[in-house]
Amino acid sequence: MDQDKRLHNQPPLAVRLSMRSECPYIAGRTEQRVAVDISQNPALHDQMARAGFRRVENWVYKPACPGCNACIPWRVDTVGFKMGRNLSRIWRSNEDLTRQIAPITTTAAHFNLFKRYINTRHGDGQMATMNKDEFVSMIENSPIESVLLNYVTADGRLIGAVLTDVQSDGLSAVYSFYDPSETKRSLGTYMIMDMIDFAKELGLPWLYLGYYVEDSSKMYYKARFKPANVFIDGQWQTYKAPQDT
């Protein structure tokens, strides 16, 4: 009751509808988002995350694309997750790494790693032009509990990091970047598996991985992490691959 009163007495939320732009996942389609400023009421974050919203800095957003609903919120069942043979191999190849849980305070090593990652993997994307101040804001500007998971080699070299939100029901992978030269490690995959492991250590049932697009090759990697729930028609339900339906 007291929490309901506090939420009711908060100032109105600022809501924006983004400009339409080219969809980065499906050729020929248009992307548009509805975004809500939660800086004055961060307690709403977890509720909106459970309704399929994602966070960037003080805002949570959700696709509102005209004539398209291909983006499906995806969360992994951390207790039910099991590694197959390939994932187990990736896990073993990174056993030398140490996960360090740190405050959301960036260093020169973070920015340099981010720039190498972006220039190599997403050089034609919008984030390729991001400067240091914009990078710091993306990482450090959070109205809720967030941490950096840093992945460090035995000789102390930072080779991966994930900005992670800590929710009441799980962890949320907000943004990750890693050393693009360490191709044999499959660091992106490894860090997701380690986040699943970390969530289990915390007793949290879900790892939120953002949006999955069935027809986008950029999103296929998320389907490796199952069992999973998808948010469709206003509720979370068990994901079934097209060949299973």
mmCIF file of C-alpha atoms in Angstrom:
data_model
loop_
_atom_site.group_PDB
_atom_site.id
_atom_site.type_symbol
_atom_site.label_atom_id
_atom_site.label_comp_id
_atom_site.label_asym_id
_atom_site.label_seq_id
_atom_site.Cartn_x
_atom_site.Cartn_y
_atom_site.Cartn_z
ATOM 1 C CA MET A 1 0.000 0.000 0.000
ATOM 2 C CA ASP A 2 2.745 2.474 0.969
ATOM 3 C CA GLN A 3 4.667 1.640 -2.212
ATOM 4 C CA ASP A 4 1.519 2.188 -4.295
ATOM 5 C CA LYS A 5 1.074 5.604 -2.687
ATOM 6 C CA ARG A 6 4.684 6.548 -3.393
ATOM 7 C CA LEU A 7 4.355 5.553 -7.034
ATOM 8 C CA HIS A 8 1.064 7.413 -7.346
ATOM 9 C CA ASN A 9 2.558 10.614 -5.885
ATOM 10 C CA GLN A 10 5.524 10.661 -8.284
ATOM 11 C CA PRO A 11 5.598 13.373 -10.990
ATOM 12 C CA PRO A 12 4.303 12.432 -14.469
ATOM 13 C CA LEU A 13 6.710 10.411 -16.590
ATOM 14 C CA ALA A 14 8.252 11.983 -19.673
ATOM 15 C CA VAL A 15 7.406 9.923 -22.735
ATOM 16 C CA ARG A 16 8.954 10.317 -26.182
ATOM 17 C CA LEU A 17 8.424 8.726 -29.562
ATOM 18 C CA SER A 18 11.633 8.522 -31.577
ATOM 19 C CA MET A 19 12.008 9.560 -35.189
ATOM 20 C CA ARG A 20 11.646 6.754 -37.697
ATOM 21 C CA SER A 21 14.904 5.334 -39.020
ATOM 22 C CA GLU A 22 16.188 2.383 -41.013
ATOM 23 C CA CYS A 23 15.845 -0.900 -39.133
ATOM 24 C CA PRO A 24 19.274 -2.376 -38.318
ATOM 25 C CA TYR A 25 17.929 -5.941 -38.251
ATOM 26 C CA ILE A 26 15.513 -6.422 -41.158
ATOM 27 C CA ALA A 27 16.211 -4.809 -44.516
ATOM 28 C CA GLY A 28 13.491 -2.555 -45.847
ATOM 29 C CA ARG A 29 11.767 -2.006 -42.510
ATOM 30 C CA THR A 30 11.527 1.070 -40.314
ATOM 31 C CA GLU A 31 12.537 1.354 -36.668
ATOM 32 C CA GLN A 32 10.750 3.520 -34.090
ATOM 33 C CA ARG A 33 10.798 3.463 -30.299
ATOM 34 C CA VAL A 34 8.703 4.713 -27.433
ATOM 35 C CA ALA A 35 10.911 5.850 -24.530
ATOM 36 C CA VAL A 36 10.071 6.769 -20.933
ATOM 37 C CA ASP A 37 12.233 8.863 -18.592
ATOM 38 C CA ILE A 38 12.456 7.070 -15.233
ATOM 39 C CA SER A 39 14.981 9.413 -13.610
ATOM 40 C CA GLN A 40 12.317 10.809 -11.264
ATOM 41 C CA ASN A 41 10.849 7.407 -10.489
ATOM 42 C CA PRO A 42 13.504 4.674 -10.837
ATOM 43 C CA ALA A 43 11.372 2.277 -8.772
ATOM 44 C CA LEU A 44 9.311 1.739 -11.919
ATOM 45 C CA HIS A 45 12.231 0.193 -13.762
ATOM 46 C CA ASP A 46 11.737 -3.458 -12.783
ATOM 47 C CA GLN A 47 8.024 -3.313 -13.511
ATOM 48 C CA MET A 48 8.686 -1.923 -16.989
ATOM 49 C CA ALA A 49 11.482 -4.429 -17.622
ATOM 50 C CA ARG A 50 9.000 -7.214 -16.907
ATOM 51 C CA ALA A 51 6.759 -5.595 -19.535
ATOM 52 C CA GLY A 52 9.449 -5.856 -22.191
ATOM 53 C CA PHE A 53 11.207 -2.492 -21.850
ATOM 54 C CA ARG A 54 15.000 -2.043 -21.978
ATOM 55 C CA ARG A 55 17.131 0.627 -20.311
ATOM 56 C CA VAL A 56 19.617 3.106 -21.753
ATOM 57 C CA GLU A 57 20.853 5.721 -19.250
ATOM 58 C CA ASN A 58 17.788 7.318 -17.582
ATOM 59 C CA TRP A 59 15.376 6.014 -20.190
ATOM 60 C CA VAL A 60 13.576 2.754 -20.783
ATOM 61 C CA TYR A 61 12.405 2.017 -24.302
ATOM 62 C CA LYS A 62 10.423 -0.446 -26.336
ATOM 63 C CA PRO A 63 10.035 -0.877 -30.111
ATOM 64 C CA ALA A 64 6.953 0.788 -31.546
ATOM 65 C CA CYS A 65 7.680 0.145 -35.184
ATOM 66 C CA PRO A 66 4.910 0.801 -37.716
ATOM 67 C CA GLY A 67 3.503 -2.450 -39.039
ATOM 68 C CA CYS A 68 6.091 -4.658 -37.361
ATOM 69 C CA ASN A 69 6.422 -6.570 -34.086
ATOM 70 C CA ALA A 70 9.470 -8.699 -34.936
ATOM 71 C CA CYS A 71 11.470 -7.612 -31.851
ATOM 72 C CA ILE A 72 10.602 -10.024 -29.048
ATOM 73 C CA PRO A 73 11.904 -9.536 -25.470
ATOM 74 C CA TRP A 74 14.045 -12.530 -24.478
ATOM 75 C CA ARG A 75 15.066 -13.798 -21.044
ATOM 76 C CA VAL A 76 16.987 -16.963 -20.176
ATOM 77 C CA ASP A 77 15.897 -19.426 -17.492
ATOM 78 C CA THR A 78 19.087 -19.448 -15.415
ATOM 79 C CA VAL A 79 18.186 -22.565 -13.440
ATOM 80 C CA GLY A 80 17.138 -24.601 -16.455
ATOM 81 C CA PHE A 81 20.050 -23.551 -18.682
ATOM 82 C CA LYS A 82 22.439 -26.353 -19.644
ATOM 83 C CA MET A 83 25.584 -26.092 -21.777
ATOM 84 C CA GLY A 84 25.785 -28.242 -24.861
ATOM 85 C CA ARG A 85 29.062 -29.585 -26.213
ATOM 86 C CA ASN A 86 30.008 -26.425 -28.107
ATOM 87 C CA LEU A 87 29.148 -24.091 -25.242
ATOM 88 C CA SER A 88 31.093 -26.304 -22.827
ATOM 89 C CA ARG A 89 34.143 -26.003 -25.082
ATOM 90 C CA ILE A 90 33.841 -22.205 -25.051
ATOM 91 C CA TRP A 91 33.508 -22.250 -21.258
ATOM 92 C CA ARG A 92 36.680 -24.321 -20.879
ATOM 93 C CA SER A 93 38.661 -22.084 -23.226
ATOM 94 C CA ASN A 94 38.020 -19.135 -20.895
ATOM 95 C CA GLU A 95 38.744 -20.795 -17.554
ATOM 96 C CA ASP A 96 41.806 -18.562 -17.159
ATOM 97 C CA LEU A 97 39.657 -15.429 -16.954
ATOM 98 C CA THR A 98 38.548 -13.748 -13.737
ATOM 99 C CA ARG A 99 35.200 -11.998 -13.392
ATOM 100 C CA GLN A 100 35.514 -8.772 -11.407
ATOM 101 C CA ILE A 101 32.342 -7.067 -10.156
ATOM 102 C CA ALA A 102 32.928 -3.321 -10.190
ATOM 103 C CA PRO A 103 31.003 -0.061 -9.768
ATOM 104 C CA ILE A 104 29.885 1.623 -13.002
ATOM 105 C CA THR A 105 33.014 3.758 -13.165
ATOM 106 C CA THR A 106 34.825 3.729 -16.488
ATOM 107 C CA THR A 107 38.575 3.759 -17.034
ATOM 108 C CA ALA A 108 40.806 4.461 -20.021
ATOM 109 C CA ALA A 109 41.072 0.695 -20.471
ATOM 110 C CA HIS A 110 37.279 0.447 -20.831
ATOM 111 C CA PHE A 111 37.112 3.191 -23.450
ATOM 112 C CA ASN A 112 40.044 1.852 -25.445
ATOM 113 C CA LEU A 113 38.544 -1.639 -25.427
ATOM 114 C CA PHE A 114 35.162 -0.245 -26.476
ATOM 115 C CA LYS A 115 36.681 1.663 -29.412
ATOM 116 C CA ARG A 116 38.564 -1.402 -30.645
ATOM 117 C CA TYR A 117 35.406 -3.471 -30.392
ATOM 118 C CA ILE A 118 33.179 -0.929 -32.153
ATOM 119 C CA ASN A 119 35.633 -0.133 -34.936
ATOM 120 C CA THR A 120 36.152 -3.828 -35.659
ATOM 121 C CA ARG A 121 32.669 -5.265 -35.191
ATOM 122 C CA HIS A 122 30.275 -2.343 -35.779
ATOM 123 C CA GLY A 123 32.267 0.275 -37.677
ATOM 124 C CA ASP A 124 29.250 1.239 -39.806
ATOM 125 C CA GLY A 125 26.874 1.601 -36.849
ATOM 126 C CA GLN A 126 25.651 4.666 -34.980
ATOM 127 C CA MET A 127 27.947 4.029 -32.011
ATOM 128 C CA ALA A 128 31.110 4.175 -34.128
ATOM 129 C CA THR A 129 31.255 7.947 -33.708
ATOM 130 C CA MET A 130 30.699 7.898 -29.939
ATOM 131 C CA ASN A 131 33.269 10.002 -28.058
ATOM 132 C CA LYS A 132 34.609 9.434 -24.567
ATOM 133 C CA ASP A 133 32.042 11.646 -22.811
ATOM 134 C CA GLU A 134 29.181 9.850 -24.550
ATOM 135 C CA PHE A 135 30.667 6.479 -23.637
ATOM 136 C CA VAL A 136 31.044 7.503 -19.980
ATOM 137 C CA SER A 137 27.424 8.691 -19.914
ATOM 138 C CA MET A 138 26.184 5.420 -21.438
ATOM 139 C CA ILE A 139 27.937 3.387 -18.748
ATOM 140 C CA GLU A 140 27.762 5.590 -15.652
ATOM 141 C CA ASN A 141 24.361 7.252 -16.031
ATOM 142 C CA SER A 142 22.003 4.797 -14.342
ATOM 143 C CA PRO A 143 19.161 5.572 -11.919
ATOM 144 C CA ILE A 144 19.030 1.952 -10.696
ATOM 145 C CA GLU A 145 21.475 -0.585 -9.270
ATOM 146 C CA SER A 146 23.996 -1.425 -11.987
ATOM 147 C CA VAL A 147 27.462 -2.968 -12.038
ATOM 148 C CA LEU A 148 30.255 -3.577 -14.505
ATOM 149 C CA LEU A 149 31.316 -7.171 -14.931
ATOM 150 C CA ASN A 150 34.943 -6.995 -16.024
ATOM 151 C CA TYR A 151 36.738 -10.019 -17.490
ATOM 152 C CA VAL A 152 40.478 -10.009 -16.860
ATOM 153 C CA THR A 153 43.306 -12.320 -17.968
ATOM 154 C CA ALA A 154 45.817 -13.860 -15.564
ATOM 155 C CA ASP A 155 48.258 -11.029 -16.314
ATOM 156 C CA GLY A 156 45.640 -8.375 -15.471
ATOM 157 C CA ARG A 157 44.545 -7.384 -18.973
ATOM 158 C CA LEU A 158 40.912 -6.311 -19.431
ATOM 159 C CA ILE A 159 39.459 -8.162 -22.430
ATOM 160 C CA GLY A 160 35.721 -7.916 -21.843
ATOM 161 C CA ALA A 161 33.066 -5.995 -19.921
ATOM 162 C CA VAL A 162 29.296 -6.036 -19.519
ATOM 163 C CA LEU A 163 27.163 -3.207 -18.167
ATOM 164 C CA THR A 164 24.657 -5.114 -16.045
ATOM 165 C CA ASP A 165 21.447 -4.017 -14.341
ATOM 166 C CA VAL A 166 20.476 -5.825 -11.145
ATOM 167 C CA GLN A 167 16.711 -6.376 -11.022
ATOM 168 C CA SER A 168 14.553 -7.993 -8.376
ATOM 169 C CA ASP A 169 13.989 -11.038 -10.614
ATOM 170 C CA GLY A 170 17.207 -11.235 -12.588
ATOM 171 C CA LEU A 171 20.159 -9.599 -14.251
ATOM 172 C CA SER A 172 19.882 -7.572 -17.439
ATOM 173 C CA ALA A 173 22.739 -7.373 -19.947
ATOM 174 C CA VAL A 174 22.579 -3.735 -21.015
ATOM 175 C CA TYR A 175 25.716 -3.506 -23.147
ATOM 176 C CA SER A 176 28.806 -5.660 -23.662
ATOM 177 C CA PHE A 177 32.098 -5.160 -25.476
ATOM 178 C CA TYR A 178 35.254 -7.212 -25.738
ATOM 179 C CA ASP A 179 38.650 -7.598 -27.409
ATOM 180 C CA PRO A 180 37.901 -8.385 -31.081
ATOM 181 C CA SER A 181 41.319 -9.997 -31.536
ATOM 182 C CA GLU A 182 40.461 -12.807 -29.088
ATOM 183 C CA THR A 183 38.386 -14.649 -31.668
ATOM 184 C CA LYS A 184 39.152 -18.169 -30.403
ATOM 185 C CA ARG A 185 37.617 -17.386 -27.034
ATOM 186 C CA SER A 186 34.101 -16.499 -28.362
ATOM 187 C CA LEU A 187 33.988 -13.888 -25.632
ATOM 188 C CA GLY A 188 30.469 -12.647 -26.375
ATOM 189 C CA THR A 189 29.072 -16.141 -25.849
ATOM 190 C CA TYR A 190 31.245 -16.792 -22.820
ATOM 191 C CA MET A 191 30.205 -13.603 -21.044
ATOM 192 C CA ILE A 192 26.525 -14.485 -21.452
ATOM 193 C CA MET A 193 27.130 -17.926 -19.947
ATOM 194 C CA ASP A 194 29.033 -16.363 -17.074
ATOM 195 C CA MET A 195 26.199 -13.897 -16.463
ATOM 196 C CA ILE A 196 23.807 -16.841 -16.272
ATOM 197 C CA ASP A 197 26.158 -18.388 -13.732
ATOM 198 C CA PHE A 198 26.376 -15.124 -11.790
ATOM 199 C CA ALA A 199 22.584 -14.776 -11.714
ATOM 200 C CA LYS A 200 22.318 -18.292 -10.273
ATOM 201 C CA GLU A 201 24.893 -17.380 -7.633
ATOM 202 C CA LEU A 202 22.630 -14.470 -6.642
ATOM 203 C CA GLY A 203 19.528 -16.683 -6.621
ATOM 204 C CA LEU A 204 17.978 -14.798 -9.558
ATOM 205 C CA PRO A 205 15.878 -16.807 -12.008
ATOM 206 C CA TRP A 206 16.309 -14.743 -15.196
ATOM 207 C CA LEU A 207 18.932 -13.193 -17.424
ATOM 208 C CA TYR A 208 17.366 -10.548 -19.662
ATOM 209 C CA LEU A 209 19.106 -10.395 -23.062
ATOM 210 C CA GLY A 210 17.130 -7.691 -24.822
ATOM 211 C CA TYR A 211 15.262 -8.327 -28.054
ATOM 212 C CA TYR A 212 15.311 -11.357 -30.318
ATOM 213 C CA VAL A 213 14.435 -11.091 -34.010
ATOM 214 C CA GLU A 214 13.648 -14.435 -35.615
ATOM 215 C CA ASP A 215 14.619 -13.337 -39.135
ATOM 216 C CA SER A 216 17.842 -11.529 -38.236
ATOM 217 C CA SER A 217 21.201 -13.300 -38.387
ATOM 218 C CA LYS A 218 22.520 -10.716 -35.907
ATOM 219 C CA MET A 219 20.193 -12.178 -33.285
ATOM 220 C CA TYR A 220 20.668 -15.910 -33.864
ATOM 221 C CA TYR A 221 23.190 -16.182 -31.025
ATOM 222 C CA LYS A 222 20.507 -15.520 -28.410
ATOM 223 C CA ALA A 223 18.637 -18.683 -29.389
ATOM 224 C CA ARG A 224 21.619 -20.681 -28.100
ATOM 225 C CA PHE A 225 20.633 -19.792 -24.545
ATOM 226 C CA LYS A 226 17.610 -21.858 -23.613
ATOM 227 C CA PRO A 227 15.226 -22.596 -22.064
ATOM 228 C CA ALA A 228 13.998 -19.059 -22.506
ATOM 229 C CA ASN A 229 10.884 -16.960 -22.172
ATOM 230 C CA VAL A 230 9.633 -14.472 -24.751
ATOM 231 C CA PHE A 231 7.198 -11.625 -24.092
ATOM 232 C CA ILE A 232 4.284 -11.906 -26.520
ATOM 233 C CA ASP A 233 0.743 -10.525 -26.284
ATOM 234 C CA GLY A 234 1.412 -8.976 -22.890
ATOM 235 C CA GLN A 235 2.813 -12.038 -21.140
ATOM 236 C CA TRP A 236 5.974 -14.092 -20.789
ATOM 237 C CA GLN A 237 5.753 -17.559 -22.296
ATOM 238 C CA THR A 238 8.123 -20.410 -23.074
ATOM 239 C CA TYR A 239 9.968 -19.922 -26.347
ATOM 240 C CA LYS A 240 9.361 -22.519 -29.030
ATOM 241 C CA ALA A 241 11.511 -22.450 -32.140
ATOM 242 C CA PRO A 242 9.573 -22.378 -35.459
ATOM 243 C CA GLN A 243 10.498 -26.000 -36.183
ATOM 244 C CA ASP A 244 9.020 -26.994 -32.813
ATOM 245 C CA THR A 245 5.616 -25.435 -33.476
#
